[in-house]
Tab-separated table of C-alpha atoms in Angstrom:
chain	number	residue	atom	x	y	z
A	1	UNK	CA	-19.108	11.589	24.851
A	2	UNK	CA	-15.225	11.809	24.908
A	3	UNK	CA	-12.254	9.915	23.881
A	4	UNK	CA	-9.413	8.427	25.752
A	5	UNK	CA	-5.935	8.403	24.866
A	6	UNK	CA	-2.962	6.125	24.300
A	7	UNK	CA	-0.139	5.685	22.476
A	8	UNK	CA	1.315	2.598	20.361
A	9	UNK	CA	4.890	2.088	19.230
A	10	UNK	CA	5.388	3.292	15.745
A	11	UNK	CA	8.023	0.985	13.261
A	12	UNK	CA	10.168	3.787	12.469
A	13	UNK	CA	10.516	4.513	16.490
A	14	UNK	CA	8.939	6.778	18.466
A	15	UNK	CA	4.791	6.628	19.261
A	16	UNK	CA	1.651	7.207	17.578
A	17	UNK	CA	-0.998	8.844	19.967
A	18	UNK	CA	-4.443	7.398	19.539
A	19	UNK	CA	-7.705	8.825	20.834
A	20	UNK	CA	-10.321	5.928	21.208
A	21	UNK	CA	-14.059	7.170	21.853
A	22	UNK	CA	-16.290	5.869	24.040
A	23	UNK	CA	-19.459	3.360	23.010
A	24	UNK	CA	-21.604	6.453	22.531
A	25	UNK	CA	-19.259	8.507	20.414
A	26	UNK	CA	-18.161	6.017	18.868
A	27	UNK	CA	-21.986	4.534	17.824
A	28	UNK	CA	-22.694	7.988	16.653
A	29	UNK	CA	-19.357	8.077	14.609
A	30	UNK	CA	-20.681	4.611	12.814
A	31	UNK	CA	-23.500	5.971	11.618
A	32	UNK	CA	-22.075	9.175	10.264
A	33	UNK	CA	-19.891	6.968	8.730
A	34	UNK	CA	-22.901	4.893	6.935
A	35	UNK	CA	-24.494	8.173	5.897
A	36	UNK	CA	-21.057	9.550	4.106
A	37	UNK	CA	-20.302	6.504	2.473
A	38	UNK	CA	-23.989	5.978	0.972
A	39	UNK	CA	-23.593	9.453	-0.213
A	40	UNK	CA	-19.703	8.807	-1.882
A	41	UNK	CA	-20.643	6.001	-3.844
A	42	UNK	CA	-24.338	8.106	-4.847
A	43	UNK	CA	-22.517	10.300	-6.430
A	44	UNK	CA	-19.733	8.226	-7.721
A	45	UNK	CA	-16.804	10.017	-5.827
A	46	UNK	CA	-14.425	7.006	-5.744
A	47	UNK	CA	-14.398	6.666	-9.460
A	48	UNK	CA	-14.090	10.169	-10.459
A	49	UNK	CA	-12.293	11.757	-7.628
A	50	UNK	CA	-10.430	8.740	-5.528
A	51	UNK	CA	-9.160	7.000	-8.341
A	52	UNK	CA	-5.859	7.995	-6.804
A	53	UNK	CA	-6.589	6.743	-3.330
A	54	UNK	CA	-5.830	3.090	-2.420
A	55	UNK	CA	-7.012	3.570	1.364
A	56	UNK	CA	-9.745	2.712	3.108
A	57	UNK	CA	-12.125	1.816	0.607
A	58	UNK	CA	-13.661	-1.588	-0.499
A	59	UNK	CA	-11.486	-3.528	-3.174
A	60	UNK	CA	-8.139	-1.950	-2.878
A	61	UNK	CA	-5.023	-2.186	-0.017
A	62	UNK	CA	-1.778	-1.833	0.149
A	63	UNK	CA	-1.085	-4.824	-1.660
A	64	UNK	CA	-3.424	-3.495	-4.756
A	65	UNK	CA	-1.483	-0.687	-4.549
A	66	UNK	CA	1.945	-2.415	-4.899
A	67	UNK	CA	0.135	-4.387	-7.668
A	68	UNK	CA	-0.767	-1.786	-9.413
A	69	UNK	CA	3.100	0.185	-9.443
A	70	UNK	CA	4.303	-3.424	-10.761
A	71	UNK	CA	1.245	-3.545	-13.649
A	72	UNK	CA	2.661	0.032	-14.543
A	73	UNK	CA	6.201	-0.477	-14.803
A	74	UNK	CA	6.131	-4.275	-16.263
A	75	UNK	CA	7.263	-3.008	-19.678
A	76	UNK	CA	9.443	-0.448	-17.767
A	77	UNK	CA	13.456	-1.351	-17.753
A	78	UNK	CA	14.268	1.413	-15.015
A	79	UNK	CA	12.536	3.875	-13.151
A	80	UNK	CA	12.363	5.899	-9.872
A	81	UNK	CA	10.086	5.857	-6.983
A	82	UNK	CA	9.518	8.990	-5.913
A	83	UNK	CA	7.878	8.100	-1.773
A	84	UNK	CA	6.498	11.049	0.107
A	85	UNK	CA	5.065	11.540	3.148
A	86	UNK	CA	2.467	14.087	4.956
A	87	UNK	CA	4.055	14.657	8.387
A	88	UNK	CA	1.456	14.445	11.307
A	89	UNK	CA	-1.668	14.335	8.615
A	90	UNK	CA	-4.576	13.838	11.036
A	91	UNK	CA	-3.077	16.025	13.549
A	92	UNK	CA	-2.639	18.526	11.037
A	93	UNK	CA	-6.606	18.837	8.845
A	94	UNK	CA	-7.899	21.843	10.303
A	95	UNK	CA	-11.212	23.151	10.011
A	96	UNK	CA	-11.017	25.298	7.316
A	97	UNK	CA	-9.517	22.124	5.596
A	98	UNK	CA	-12.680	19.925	6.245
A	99	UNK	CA	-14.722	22.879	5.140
A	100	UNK	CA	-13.150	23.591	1.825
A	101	UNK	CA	-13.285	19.747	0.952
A	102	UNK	CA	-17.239	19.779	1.843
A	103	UNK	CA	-17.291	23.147	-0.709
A	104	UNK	CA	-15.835	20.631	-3.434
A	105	UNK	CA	-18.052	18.073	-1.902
A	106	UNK	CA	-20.928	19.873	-2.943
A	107	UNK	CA	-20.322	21.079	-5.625
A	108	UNK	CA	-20.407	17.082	-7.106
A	109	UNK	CA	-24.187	17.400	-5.504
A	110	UNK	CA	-23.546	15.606	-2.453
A	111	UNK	CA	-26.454	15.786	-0.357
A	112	UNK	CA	-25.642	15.928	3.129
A	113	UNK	CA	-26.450	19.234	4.658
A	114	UNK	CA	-24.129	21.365	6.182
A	115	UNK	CA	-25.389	21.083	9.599
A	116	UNK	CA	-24.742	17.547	9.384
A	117	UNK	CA	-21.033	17.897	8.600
A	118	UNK	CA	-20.691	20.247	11.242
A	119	UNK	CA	-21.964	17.475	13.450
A	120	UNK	CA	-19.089	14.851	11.994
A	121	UNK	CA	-16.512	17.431	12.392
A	122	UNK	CA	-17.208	17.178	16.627
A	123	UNK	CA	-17.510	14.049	16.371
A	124	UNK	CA	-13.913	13.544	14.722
A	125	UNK	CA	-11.991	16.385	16.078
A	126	UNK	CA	-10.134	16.188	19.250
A	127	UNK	CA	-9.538	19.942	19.766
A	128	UNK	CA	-11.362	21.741	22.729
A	129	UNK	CA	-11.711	24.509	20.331
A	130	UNK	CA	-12.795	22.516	17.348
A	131	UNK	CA	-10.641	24.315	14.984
A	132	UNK	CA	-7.470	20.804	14.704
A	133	UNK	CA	-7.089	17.819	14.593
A	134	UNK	CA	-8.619	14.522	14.013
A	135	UNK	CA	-8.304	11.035	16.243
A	136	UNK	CA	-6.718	8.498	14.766
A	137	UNK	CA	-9.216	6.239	16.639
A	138	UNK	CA	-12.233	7.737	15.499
A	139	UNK	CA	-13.987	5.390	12.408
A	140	UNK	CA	-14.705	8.418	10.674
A	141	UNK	CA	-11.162	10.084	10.566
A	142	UNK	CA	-10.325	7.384	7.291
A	143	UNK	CA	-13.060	8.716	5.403
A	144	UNK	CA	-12.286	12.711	6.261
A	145	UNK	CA	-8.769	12.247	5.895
A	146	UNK	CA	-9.764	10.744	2.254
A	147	UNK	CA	-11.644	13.683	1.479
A	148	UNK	CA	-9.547	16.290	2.558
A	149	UNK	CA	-6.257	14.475	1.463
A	150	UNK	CA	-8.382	14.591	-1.937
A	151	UNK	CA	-9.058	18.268	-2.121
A	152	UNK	CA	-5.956	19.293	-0.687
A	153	UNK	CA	-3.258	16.847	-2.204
A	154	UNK	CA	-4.545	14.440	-5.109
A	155	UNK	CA	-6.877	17.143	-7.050
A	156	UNK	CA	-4.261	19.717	-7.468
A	157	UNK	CA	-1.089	17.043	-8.037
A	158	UNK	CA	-3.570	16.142	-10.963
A	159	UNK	CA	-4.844	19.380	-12.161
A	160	UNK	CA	-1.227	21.568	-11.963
A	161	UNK	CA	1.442	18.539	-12.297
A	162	UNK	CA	0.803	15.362	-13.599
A	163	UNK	CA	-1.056	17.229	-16.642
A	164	UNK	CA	2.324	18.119	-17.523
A	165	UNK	CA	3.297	14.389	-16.505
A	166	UNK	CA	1.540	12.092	-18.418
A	167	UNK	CA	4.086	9.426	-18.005
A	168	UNK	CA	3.964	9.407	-14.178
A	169	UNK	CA	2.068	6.898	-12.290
A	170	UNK	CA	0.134	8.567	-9.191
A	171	UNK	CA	-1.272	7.259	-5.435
A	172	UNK	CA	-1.845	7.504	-2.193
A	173	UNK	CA	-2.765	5.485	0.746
A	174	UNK	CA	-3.764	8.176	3.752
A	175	UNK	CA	-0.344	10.241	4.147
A	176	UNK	CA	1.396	8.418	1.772
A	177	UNK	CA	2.118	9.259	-1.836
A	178	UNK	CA	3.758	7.499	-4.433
A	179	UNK	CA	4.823	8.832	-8.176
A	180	UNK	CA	6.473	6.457	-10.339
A	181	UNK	CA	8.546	8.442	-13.216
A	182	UNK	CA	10.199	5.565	-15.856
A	183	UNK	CA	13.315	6.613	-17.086
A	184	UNK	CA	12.641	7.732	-20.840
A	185	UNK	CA	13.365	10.574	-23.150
A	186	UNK	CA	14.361	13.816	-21.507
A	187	UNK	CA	13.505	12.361	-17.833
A	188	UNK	CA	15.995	13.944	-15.109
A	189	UNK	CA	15.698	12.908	-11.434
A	190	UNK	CA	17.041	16.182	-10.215
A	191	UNK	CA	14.916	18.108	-12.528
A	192	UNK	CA	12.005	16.217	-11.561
A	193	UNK	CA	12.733	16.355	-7.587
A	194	UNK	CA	12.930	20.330	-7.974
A	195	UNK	CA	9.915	20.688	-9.944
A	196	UNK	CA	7.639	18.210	-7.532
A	197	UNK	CA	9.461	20.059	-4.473
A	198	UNK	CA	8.803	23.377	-5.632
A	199	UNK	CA	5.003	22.615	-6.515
A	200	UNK	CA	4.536	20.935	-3.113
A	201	UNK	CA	5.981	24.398	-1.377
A	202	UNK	CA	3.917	26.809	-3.893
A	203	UNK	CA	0.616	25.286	-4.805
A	204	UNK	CA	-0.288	22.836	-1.633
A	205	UNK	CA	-1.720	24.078	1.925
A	206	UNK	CA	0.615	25.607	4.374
A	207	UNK	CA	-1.075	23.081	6.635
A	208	UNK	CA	0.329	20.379	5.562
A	209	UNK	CA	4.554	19.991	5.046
A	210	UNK	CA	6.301	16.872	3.480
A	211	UNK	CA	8.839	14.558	3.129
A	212	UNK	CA	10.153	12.701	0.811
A	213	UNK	CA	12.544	9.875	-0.838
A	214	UNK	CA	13.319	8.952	-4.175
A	215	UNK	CA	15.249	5.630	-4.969
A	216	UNK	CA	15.743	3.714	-8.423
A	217	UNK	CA	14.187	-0.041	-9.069
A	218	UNK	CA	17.668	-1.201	-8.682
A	219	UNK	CA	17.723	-0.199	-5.552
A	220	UNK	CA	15.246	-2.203	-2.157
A	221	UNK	CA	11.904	-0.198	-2.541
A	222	UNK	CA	9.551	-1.202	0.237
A	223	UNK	CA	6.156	0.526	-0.461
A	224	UNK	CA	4.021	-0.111	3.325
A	225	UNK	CA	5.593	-3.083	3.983
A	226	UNK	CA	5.903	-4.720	0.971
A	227	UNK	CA	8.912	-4.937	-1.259
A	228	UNK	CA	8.506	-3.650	-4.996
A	229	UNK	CA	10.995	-2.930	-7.729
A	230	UNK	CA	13.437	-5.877	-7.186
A	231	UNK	CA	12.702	-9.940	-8.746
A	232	UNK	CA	12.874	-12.280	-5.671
A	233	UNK	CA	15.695	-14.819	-6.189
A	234	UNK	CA	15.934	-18.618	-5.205
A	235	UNK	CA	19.382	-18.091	-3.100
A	236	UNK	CA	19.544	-21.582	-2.871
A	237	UNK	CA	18.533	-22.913	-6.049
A	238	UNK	CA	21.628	-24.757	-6.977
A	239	UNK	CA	20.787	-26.972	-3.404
A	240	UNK	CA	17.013	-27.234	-4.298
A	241	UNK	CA	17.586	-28.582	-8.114
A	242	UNK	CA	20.062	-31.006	-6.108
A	243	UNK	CA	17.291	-32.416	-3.515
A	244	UNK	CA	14.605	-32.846	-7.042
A	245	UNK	CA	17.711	-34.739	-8.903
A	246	UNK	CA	17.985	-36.904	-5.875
A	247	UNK	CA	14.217	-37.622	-4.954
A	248	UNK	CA	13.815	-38.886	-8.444
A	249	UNK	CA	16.905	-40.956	-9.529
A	250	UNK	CA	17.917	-42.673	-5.321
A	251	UNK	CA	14.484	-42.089	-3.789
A	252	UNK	CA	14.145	-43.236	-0.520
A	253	UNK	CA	17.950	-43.679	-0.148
A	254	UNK	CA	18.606	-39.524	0.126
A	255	UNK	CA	17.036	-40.051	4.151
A	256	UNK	CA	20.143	-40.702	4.883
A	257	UNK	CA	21.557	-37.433	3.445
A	258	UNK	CA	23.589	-35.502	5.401
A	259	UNK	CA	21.927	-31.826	4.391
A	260	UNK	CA	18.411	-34.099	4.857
A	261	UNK	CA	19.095	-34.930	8.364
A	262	UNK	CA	20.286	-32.057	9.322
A	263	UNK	CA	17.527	-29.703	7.443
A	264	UNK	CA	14.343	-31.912	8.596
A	265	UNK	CA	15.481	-34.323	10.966
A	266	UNK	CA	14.859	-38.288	10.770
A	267	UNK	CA	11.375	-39.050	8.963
A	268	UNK	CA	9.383	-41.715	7.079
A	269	UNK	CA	9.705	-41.442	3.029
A	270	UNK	CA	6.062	-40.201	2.236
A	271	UNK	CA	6.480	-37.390	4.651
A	272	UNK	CA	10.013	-36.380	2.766
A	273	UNK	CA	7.633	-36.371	-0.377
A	274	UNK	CA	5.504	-34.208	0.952
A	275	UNK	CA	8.578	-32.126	2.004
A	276	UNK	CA	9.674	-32.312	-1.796
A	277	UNK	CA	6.477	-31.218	-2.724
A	278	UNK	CA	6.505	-28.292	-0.655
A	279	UNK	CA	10.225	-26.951	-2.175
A	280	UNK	CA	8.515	-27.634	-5.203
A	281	UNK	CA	5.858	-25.184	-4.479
A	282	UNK	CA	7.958	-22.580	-3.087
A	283	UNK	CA	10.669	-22.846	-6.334
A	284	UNK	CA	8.094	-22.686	-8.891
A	285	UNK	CA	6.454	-19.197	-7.415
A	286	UNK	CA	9.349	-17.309	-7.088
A	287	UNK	CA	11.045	-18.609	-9.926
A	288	UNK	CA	8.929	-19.696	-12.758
A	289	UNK	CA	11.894	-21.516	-15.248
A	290	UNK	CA	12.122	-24.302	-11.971
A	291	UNK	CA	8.961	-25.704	-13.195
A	292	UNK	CA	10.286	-27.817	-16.498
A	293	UNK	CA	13.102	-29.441	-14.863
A	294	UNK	CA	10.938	-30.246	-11.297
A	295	UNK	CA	8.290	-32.130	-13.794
A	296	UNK	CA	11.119	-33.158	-15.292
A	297	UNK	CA	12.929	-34.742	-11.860
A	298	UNK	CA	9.581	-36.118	-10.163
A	299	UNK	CA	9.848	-38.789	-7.876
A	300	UNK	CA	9.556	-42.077	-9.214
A	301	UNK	CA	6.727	-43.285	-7.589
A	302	UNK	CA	4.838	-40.248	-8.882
A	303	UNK	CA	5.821	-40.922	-12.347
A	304	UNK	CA	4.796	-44.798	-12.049
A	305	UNK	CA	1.057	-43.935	-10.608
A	306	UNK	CA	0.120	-41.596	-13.305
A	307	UNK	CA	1.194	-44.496	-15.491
């Protein structure tokens, strides 16, 4: 069994190595995997220990995740995102790391034996020794990076900061962590950058070292991939009340509209409806308050077959 290497271009530049194993590793890997996550949802882990973690695990994504910041701070006029992230995280779990988790692990009367999780440990690390490192490749590193990240990262962040932080919102997807603090009371982004900076230092593993960023909702927050914090805005909303105005009161007359022909080219009237239909679409979900005066602006022949 053994793994082979290559590398993929990472968006922020530079190249992520990944170790791929072969069929045999990699079947073997599977069913560790099957055993593990029979055993987290036995004894209820993702409710009362992952309720932080938004990766890898059934019902939640990155996209739940960004959800779930916007749910927080809907009744929230400003507030910062504070975005950190564990630098070279699978690369970085040693061990000792994986062993301490499967302490904590047991201790919630998991039921795998310890002989087994020495087995998933050689199956997942990529050190000769065995003492560092996971693959990235490897369908069991998601699940050990979970627990570990858990142990390591979200248990004491709960137990020795956000106790102290009610108001924060908390999560993390792999190596990334999110708090969002809402700008009330006695809130001070510098005070609150030192405290979370000093904790990180003090009360985390040596193993692991951060980064992060903090930026208000005023500013562009992109949390993996997707953009939170800031309304989307019709740009060209004066143009698109002009095209409804138009479809309804000339009809079939605006194909020869300069901005028409040029936008979509020459075409027969029910495909500009269906054109019209689509702005219509698009206006409404990004800006709600379009709706009334669309309904309002219908084309005629719309109007006339409902009646």
């Amino acid at each position: 069994m053994q793994y082979r290497k290559y590398f993929i271009r990472k968006p922020s530049g530079g190249f992520r190595e990944i170790n791929a194993p072969d069929e045999e590793l990699k079947a073997l890997s599977n069913a560790y995997l099957d055993l593990i996550n029979k055993e987290l949802d036995h004894i209820n882990w993702w409710l009362v220990a992952g309720s932080s973690i938004y990766s890898y695990r059934p019902g939640r994504s990155c996209k739940t995740l960004v959800d779930d910041i916007c749910l927080f701070t809907q009744h929230v006029l400003l507030y910062d995102l504070f975005s950190l992230d564990i630098k070279d995280y699978f690369g970085s779990i040693t061990k000792e790391m994986f062993d301490k988790a499967i302490d904590s692990l047991d201790r919630m009367r998991c039921r795998i034996y310890r002989s087994v999780w020495d087995s998933i440990w050689k199956c997942v690390c990529i050190d000769p020794l065995m003492q560092k490192g996971i693959a990235q490749g490897n369908p069991l590193s998601p699940v050990i990076s979970n627990i570990v990240g858990w142990h390591f990262v979200d248990a004491p962040l709960k137990q020795r900061f956000l106790n102290f932080h009610p108001e924060l919102f908390y999560a993390r997807y792999s190596d990334n962590l999110f708090l969002v603090a809402p700008k009330q009371g006695n809130y001070n982004r510098y005070d609150l950058s030192n405290e979370l900076g000093t904790f990180l230092s003090g009360s985390i593993t040596d193993s692991l070292s951060f980064k992060f960023d903090v930026r208000s909702n005023r500013q562009e927050n992109i949390v993996l991939g997707i953009r939170v914090g800031v309304k989307p805005q019709l740009k060209n909303k004066k143009w698109l009340r002009s095209v409804f105005y138009r479809v309804h009161t000339r009809g079939p007359a605006m194909l020869k509209d300069k901005d028409i022909l040029q936008d979509f080219g020459r075409m027969s009237y029910p495909k500009l409806l269906e054109v019209v239909q689509g702005l219509a679409a698009f206006a409404v979900s990004i800006d709600s308050k379009m709706k009334d005066y669309i309904d309002r602006n219908k084309p005629m022949e719309i109007i006339n077959a409902k009646n």
